[in-house]
XYZ file of C-alpha atoms in Angstrom:
327
model
C 3.610 23.792 1.370
C 6.076 24.460 -1.464
C 8.997 22.205 -2.357
C 11.672 24.473 -0.888
C 9.847 24.666 2.443
C 9.376 20.890 2.494
C 13.080 20.340 1.845
C 14.027 22.690 4.656
C 11.846 20.701 7.057
C 13.588 17.468 5.989
C 16.984 19.142 6.383
C 16.069 20.534 9.802
C 14.967 17.105 10.993
C 18.295 15.656 9.860
C 20.173 18.405 11.686
C 18.273 17.708 14.908
C 19.136 14.015 14.629
C 22.820 14.850 14.171
C 22.734 17.232 17.136
C 21.141 14.620 19.381
C 23.711 12.031 18.347
C 26.739 14.266 18.854
C 25.574 16.300 21.820
C 25.785 19.697 20.124
C 23.895 21.430 17.289
C 25.270 21.586 13.769
C 24.374 23.830 10.879
C 22.448 21.789 8.335
C 24.452 21.113 5.181
C 21.332 19.940 3.378
C 19.478 23.231 3.894
C 21.292 24.819 0.943
C 21.755 21.633 -1.146
C 22.087 21.573 -4.120
C 24.080 24.675 -5.005
C 24.710 23.671 -8.632
C 23.445 21.115 -11.190
C 23.589 17.441 -10.196
C 25.182 14.878 -12.503
C 23.557 11.437 -12.603
C 25.984 9.038 -14.275
C 24.562 5.892 -15.891
C 27.087 3.141 -16.798
C 24.982 1.936 -19.745
C 24.256 3.282 -23.248
C 21.195 5.496 -23.810
C 17.853 3.801 -24.344
C 18.227 0.851 -21.978
C 15.999 0.131 -19.002
C 18.283 1.697 -16.394
C 18.810 4.779 -18.556
C 15.077 5.316 -19.145
C 14.247 5.102 -15.443
C 17.196 7.365 -14.567
C 15.965 10.087 -16.926
C 12.436 10.120 -15.521
C 13.727 10.205 -11.938
C 16.175 12.981 -12.850
C 13.311 15.062 -14.208
C 11.260 14.588 -11.033
C 14.154 15.369 -8.687
C 15.163 18.421 -10.697
C 11.687 19.917 -10.408
C 11.697 19.507 -6.633
C 15.288 20.534 -5.900
C 15.335 23.570 -8.158
C 18.531 22.552 -9.959
C 19.025 20.595 -13.207
C 19.762 16.888 -12.815
C 21.775 15.933 -15.889
C 21.976 12.268 -16.947
C 25.357 11.318 -18.435
C 25.910 7.919 -20.063
C 29.400 6.591 -19.305
C 29.470 2.967 -20.419
C 32.496 0.720 -20.688
C 35.071 -1.068 -18.596
C 32.435 -3.229 -16.856
C 31.185 -0.132 -15.058
C 34.663 1.231 -14.309
C 34.275 4.270 -16.608
C 31.273 5.453 -14.602
C 33.040 4.688 -11.328
C 35.978 6.855 -12.385
C 33.576 9.776 -12.799
C 32.421 9.303 -9.222
C 35.960 8.810 -7.907
C 37.179 12.162 -9.221
C 34.126 14.079 -7.995
C 33.714 15.881 -4.681
C 31.863 13.914 -1.960
C 29.080 16.464 -1.763
C 26.135 14.783 -3.485
C 26.407 16.726 -6.737
C 27.669 13.687 -8.680
C 25.687 10.456 -8.421
C 25.631 7.139 -10.254
C 22.628 4.948 -10.986
C 23.752 1.363 -11.414
C 22.339 -2.148 -11.424
C 23.257 -5.234 -9.406
C 26.183 -5.581 -11.839
C 27.907 -3.080 -9.550
C 28.391 -5.759 -6.859
C 28.992 -8.561 -9.355
C 31.787 -7.407 -11.677
C 34.471 -6.929 -8.987
C 34.178 -10.643 -8.134
C 34.724 -11.534 -11.801
C 37.976 -9.562 -12.063
C 41.438 -10.770 -11.080
C 42.243 -7.152 -10.302
C 39.005 -5.302 -9.502
C 38.778 -1.862 -11.123
C 36.693 -0.450 -8.249
C 35.461 -1.377 -4.787
C 31.677 -0.874 -4.486
C 31.863 -1.089 -0.690
C 34.695 1.361 0.003
C 34.260 3.728 -2.951
C 30.528 4.448 -2.742
C 27.846 5.597 -0.332
C 24.483 3.962 -1.082
C 21.742 6.585 -1.407
C 18.503 4.859 -2.415
C 17.250 1.680 -4.004
C 15.220 2.665 -7.068
C 13.563 -0.642 -7.957
C 13.774 -4.402 -7.880
C 12.815 -6.698 -10.723
C 12.762 -10.440 -11.378
C 13.777 -12.279 -14.509
C 11.669 -14.761 -16.432
C 12.814 -18.169 -17.684
C 11.854 -18.691 -21.317
C 12.386 -21.528 -23.769
C 12.092 -21.945 -27.508
C 8.587 -23.299 -28.258
C 10.079 -26.467 -29.784
C 11.584 -27.410 -26.421
C 9.302 -30.002 -24.749
C 9.142 -28.071 -21.469
C 6.229 -26.258 -19.810
C 7.078 -26.377 -16.107
C 10.128 -25.920 -13.881
C 10.077 -29.635 -13.057
C 10.188 -30.492 -16.754
C 12.941 -27.926 -17.315
C 15.081 -29.498 -14.602
C 14.619 -32.950 -16.132
C 15.351 -31.570 -19.598
C 18.603 -29.933 -18.473
C 19.692 -33.083 -16.639
C 19.120 -35.401 -19.578
C 19.647 -33.344 -22.757
C 23.295 -32.955 -23.669
C 22.743 -30.476 -26.497
C 20.697 -28.006 -24.425
C 22.222 -24.546 -24.699
C 21.474 -21.658 -22.335
C 21.806 -18.153 -23.740
C 23.803 -15.553 -21.817
C 23.506 -11.821 -22.522
C 25.938 -10.647 -19.871
C 26.979 -11.384 -16.322
C 23.560 -10.787 -14.739
C 21.641 -13.136 -17.018
C 24.298 -15.804 -16.594
C 24.221 -15.391 -12.807
C 20.462 -15.993 -12.779
C 21.066 -19.197 -14.715
C 24.123 -20.196 -12.666
C 22.149 -19.878 -9.446
C 19.440 -22.089 -10.956
C 22.085 -24.602 -12.028
C 23.462 -24.777 -8.489
C 20.080 -25.001 -6.757
C 18.530 -27.493 -9.194
C 21.762 -29.475 -9.722
C 21.509 -29.465 -13.516
C 23.904 -29.171 -16.443
C 24.208 -26.075 -18.599
C 26.243 -25.048 -21.621
C 26.329 -21.255 -21.879
C 26.306 -19.482 -25.237
C 27.242 -15.789 -24.867
C 25.592 -12.999 -26.890
C 26.199 -9.264 -26.991
C 22.968 -7.981 -25.506
C 19.298 -8.820 -25.419
C 18.465 -8.235 -29.109
C 20.852 -10.841 -30.588
C 19.882 -13.212 -27.798
C 16.236 -12.990 -28.833
C 17.168 -13.713 -32.462
C 19.078 -16.824 -31.376
C 16.325 -18.005 -29.027
C 13.559 -17.610 -31.607
C 15.681 -19.364 -34.253
C 16.327 -22.258 -31.878
C 20.101 -21.768 -31.794
C 19.756 -21.667 -28.009
C 16.983 -23.308 -26.040
C 16.771 -21.588 -22.648
C 17.201 -18.014 -21.427
C 16.969 -16.254 -18.067
C 16.209 -12.647 -18.998
C 14.526 -9.441 -17.905
C 10.829 -9.050 -18.615
C 11.056 -6.055 -21.023
C 13.384 -8.042 -23.311
C 11.188 -11.149 -23.592
C 7.582 -10.134 -22.916
C 6.556 -9.193 -26.465
C 8.014 -12.432 -27.827
C 6.192 -14.408 -25.140
C 2.876 -12.718 -25.970
C 3.457 -13.372 -29.674
C 4.066 -17.072 -29.019
C 7.664 -16.946 -30.250
C 8.957 -17.906 -26.799
C 7.363 -19.840 -23.939
C 7.564 -18.454 -20.401
C 8.213 -21.152 -17.792
C 8.511 -19.192 -14.548
C 9.443 -15.839 -13.032
C 12.385 -15.787 -10.649
C 10.874 -13.739 -7.802
C 8.979 -15.214 -4.841
C 5.748 -13.588 -6.001
C 4.129 -13.415 -9.416
C 4.403 -10.189 -11.382
C 1.492 -8.167 -12.817
C 3.171 -8.010 -16.239
C 2.911 -11.827 -16.530
C 0.146 -12.795 -14.090
C -0.352 -16.320 -15.456
C 3.323 -17.280 -15.198
C 4.146 -19.061 -11.909
C 7.239 -18.456 -9.805
C 10.117 -20.909 -9.564
C 9.377 -21.230 -5.846
C 5.735 -22.249 -6.307
C 6.815 -24.563 -9.119
C 8.745 -26.797 -6.742
C 12.211 -25.245 -6.267
C 11.876 -23.205 -3.033
C 15.628 -22.640 -2.699
C 15.770 -20.490 -5.846
C 15.083 -16.770 -6.042
C 16.690 -14.180 -8.290
C 15.820 -10.479 -8.159
C 17.884 -7.790 -9.820
C 17.772 -4.112 -8.875
C 18.830 -0.557 -9.583
C 20.167 1.914 -7.053
C 21.622 5.405 -6.799
C 24.986 6.026 -5.148
C 27.222 8.943 -4.165
C 30.946 9.093 -3.613
C 32.104 7.674 -0.289
C 32.315 10.369 2.366
C 29.210 12.301 1.319
C 27.610 13.911 4.419
C 24.826 11.845 5.977
C 22.380 14.774 5.828
C 22.729 15.036 2.066
C 22.366 11.266 1.651
C 19.152 11.387 3.698
C 17.762 14.297 1.699
C 18.512 12.575 -1.608
C 17.025 9.323 -0.310
C 13.783 11.139 0.554
C 13.607 12.934 -2.800
C 14.301 9.759 -4.804
C 11.664 7.921 -2.775
C 9.091 10.562 -3.671
C 10.138 10.484 -7.337
C 9.792 6.717 -7.788
C 6.279 6.853 -6.354
C 4.935 9.416 -8.797
C 2.334 7.937 -11.189
C 4.614 8.323 -14.224
C 7.524 6.437 -12.670
C 5.265 3.822 -11.063
C 3.701 3.079 -14.459
C 7.116 2.841 -16.116
C 8.360 0.417 -13.454
C 5.254 -1.757 -13.382
C 5.209 -2.073 -17.170
C 8.730 -3.474 -16.941
C 7.778 -5.871 -14.147
C 9.570 -3.793 -11.521
C 8.682 -2.904 -7.943
C 9.688 0.483 -6.472
C 12.576 0.296 -4.025
C 11.944 1.023 -0.389
C 13.829 1.984 2.731
C 16.277 4.390 4.268
C 19.921 4.969 3.460
C 20.860 2.469 6.179
C 18.478 -0.153 4.778
C 19.899 0.190 1.280
C 23.470 0.091 2.600
C 22.788 -3.186 4.431
C 21.172 -4.647 1.299
C 24.062 -3.468 -0.894
C 26.663 -5.078 1.371
C 24.719 -8.327 1.720
C 24.379 -8.598 -2.069
C 28.116 -8.049 -2.488
C 28.833 -10.962 -0.143
C 26.086 -13.207 -1.561
C 27.219 -12.965 -5.171
C 30.841 -13.463 -4.210
C 29.836 -16.816 -2.721
C 27.720 -17.802 -5.735
C 30.407 -16.839 -8.262
C 33.053 -18.863 -6.423
C 30.704 -21.837 -6.025
C 29.802 -21.698 -9.715
C 33.486 -21.443 -10.660
C 32.762 -18.667 -13.145
C 35.816 -17.545 -15.159
C 37.402 -14.111 -14.767
C 36.506 -11.516 -17.396
C 39.851 -9.680 -17.221
């Protein structure tokens, strides 16, 4: 069965579902989709984790759909530059954005939000989920989560590095759940954060696995725990925070693909199916697993429910943590 025939079967199934729901048949919009190249906007500079995954997925989708899928990096404005690209596009599935959990975080950190991730976007598919890992400078007398909690409660000069809103949120959630003290030191990205951590200018960091793993393996940083409920293959000997005695704490970040609000349900379903197939190809699976990621799962409806629940959850955490506005 060739790709075009497979897509027509998916489209036909969607059309039948619509006909059953409405009581009359409809011509499938997805049968002829896409009719031109698809733009996949990434709100981060080239070379980062989200960008690398987006480019591999774009290649896989392009081969199956028969149209180019062009990745465009539109960073800036806390994601607003990328959102503007979506806002001015037609709601027809030909312009998409691949974003991280920052999408549902930044609006809560703005006095005047620059976009509304609930009203402005239609969730298409969750690409992956990934935990962070808590690391310390080797000179810090901490090897377990219990010792880290005691250290943060009793050491006044303990500094926690922050390389953006997501890393700080992982730490803020830990602060709230463990009832500890933290002084945050902000850095512009993962690279300068690693320099500061290795030099001992900061003592603790909650960061993504690709940023810290080589330094952990080289002995320049010590991994204390991963923030997911299960251990990760990339760091199999590192326990989770939950199994280390703090069951109320879990932090998992994620990437997802979105379309402009109002995109037809048939097209969303087709894209969801194609993205699901792409993330489960050996090349993408290897890329994700190397970075400590797990492929995303579920339908459009499942991802929409997750997206909305995350928006509400982080609003509560940000208010509870009393985090300052960024604009």
